[in-house]
Amino acid sequence: SLAFLRANVSRSVSLREAARQASLSPSRFSAVFKEQTGVSPVDYHIRLRIQAAAQLLDTSNLSIKEIAARLGYEDAYYFSRIFRKVTGFSPLAYRRSVKG
């Protein structure tokens, strides 16, 4: 399941889809996943996507809108809100703090 979520970091993955891949019901999958990792499958996948975004902010000159699109976020503003929620920084502030 972790490999599946990592392989699909560039798009949104539903709980149902991840559970089906593991041959479990969504509720059972969620319970087992959280028991094993300490976080829900949805939160884990969001964190993976934000880590990938942070890496792109660190290593590329892509715009925030382009990074959001590469990671399957159609709305750059929504992406920015999620990024801030996970990291504590806006994508622009994160980029400036790293590249200074």
Coordinates of C-alpha atoms in Angstrom, one line a residue:
S1 CA 0.0 0.0 0.0
L2 CA 2.8 2.4 0.8
A3 CA 4.4 1.7 -2.6
F4 CA 1.1 2.2 -4.3
L5 CA 0.6 5.6 -2.6
R6 CA 4.2 6.6 -3.5
A7 CA 3.8 5.6 -7.1
N8 CA 0.7 7.7 -7.3
V9 CA 2.0 10.9 -5.7
S10 CA 1.2 12.9 -8.8
R11 CA -2.5 12.5 -8.4
S12 CA -5.3 12.2 -5.8
V13 CA -6.0 8.7 -4.7
S14 CA -9.3 7.9 -3.0
L15 CA -9.5 5.7 0.1
R16 CA -11.7 3.3 -1.9
E17 CA -9.0 3.0 -4.6
A18 CA -6.2 2.4 -2.1
A19 CA -8.4 -0.2 -0.2
R20 CA -9.2 -2.0 -3.4
Q21 CA -5.5 -2.2 -4.3
A22 CA -5.0 -3.9 -0.9
S23 CA -8.0 -6.1 -1.3
L24 CA -9.7 -4.7 1.8
S25 CA -12.8 -2.8 2.5
P26 CA -12.2 1.0 2.9
S27 CA -12.9 0.9 6.6
R28 CA -10.7 -2.1 7.3
F29 CA -7.9 -0.7 5.1
S30 CA -8.1 2.6 7.0
A31 CA -7.9 0.9 10.4
V32 CA -5.0 -1.4 9.5
F33 CA -3.1 1.4 7.7
K34 CA -3.5 3.8 10.7
E35 CA -2.5 1.0 13.1
Q36 CA 0.7 0.3 11.1
T37 CA 1.7 3.9 10.3
G38 CA 0.1 6.1 12.9
V39 CA -1.7 8.2 10.3
S40 CA -4.7 7.8 8.0
P41 CA -4.1 6.7 4.4
V42 CA -5.4 10.0 3.2
D43 CA -3.2 12.1 5.5
Y44 CA -0.2 9.9 4.5
H45 CA -0.8 10.5 0.8
I46 CA -1.2 14.2 1.3
R47 CA 2.1 14.3 3.2
L48 CA 3.8 12.4 0.4
R49 CA 2.4 14.9 -2.2
I50 CA 3.6 17.9 -0.1
Q51 CA 7.0 16.3 0.4
A52 CA 7.2 16.0 -3.4
A53 CA 6.1 19.6 -3.8
A54 CA 8.8 20.7 -1.3
Q55 CA 11.4 18.9 -3.3
L56 CA 10.3 20.6 -6.5
L57 CA 10.3 24.0 -4.7
D58 CA 13.9 23.3 -3.5
T59 CA 15.2 22.0 -6.8
S60 CA 13.3 23.7 -9.6
N61 CA 12.2 27.1 -10.9
L62 CA 8.7 25.8 -11.7
S63 CA 5.9 28.1 -10.6
I64 CA 3.7 27.2 -7.7
K65 CA 0.9 26.7 -10.2
E66 CA 3.0 24.3 -12.2
I67 CA 4.1 22.3 -9.1
A68 CA 0.5 22.1 -8.0
A69 CA -0.5 20.7 -11.4
R70 CA 2.3 18.2 -11.5
L71 CA 1.0 16.8 -8.2
G72 CA -2.6 16.6 -9.3
Y73 CA -3.9 19.7 -7.7
E74 CA -6.1 21.5 -10.2
D75 CA -6.5 24.6 -7.9
A76 CA -3.2 26.3 -6.9
Y77 CA -4.9 28.1 -4.1
Y78 CA -6.2 24.8 -2.6
F79 CA -2.7 23.4 -3.0
S80 CA -1.2 26.4 -1.2
R81 CA -3.6 26.0 1.7
I82 CA -2.8 22.3 2.1
F83 CA 1.0 23.0 1.8
R84 CA 0.7 25.6 4.6
K85 CA -1.3 23.3 6.8
V86 CA 1.3 20.5 6.5
T87 CA 4.5 22.6 6.6
G88 CA 3.5 25.8 8.4
F89 CA 4.7 27.8 5.4
S90 CA 3.2 29.0 2.2
P91 CA 4.9 27.5 -0.9
L92 CA 6.5 30.9 -1.7
A93 CA 7.7 31.4 1.9
Y94 CA 9.1 27.8 1.9
R95 CA 10.9 28.4 -1.4
R96 CA 12.4 31.7 -0.2
S97 CA 13.5 30.2 3.1
V98 CA 15.3 27.4 1.3
K99 CA 16.8 29.3 -1.7
G100 CA 17.1 32.5 0.4

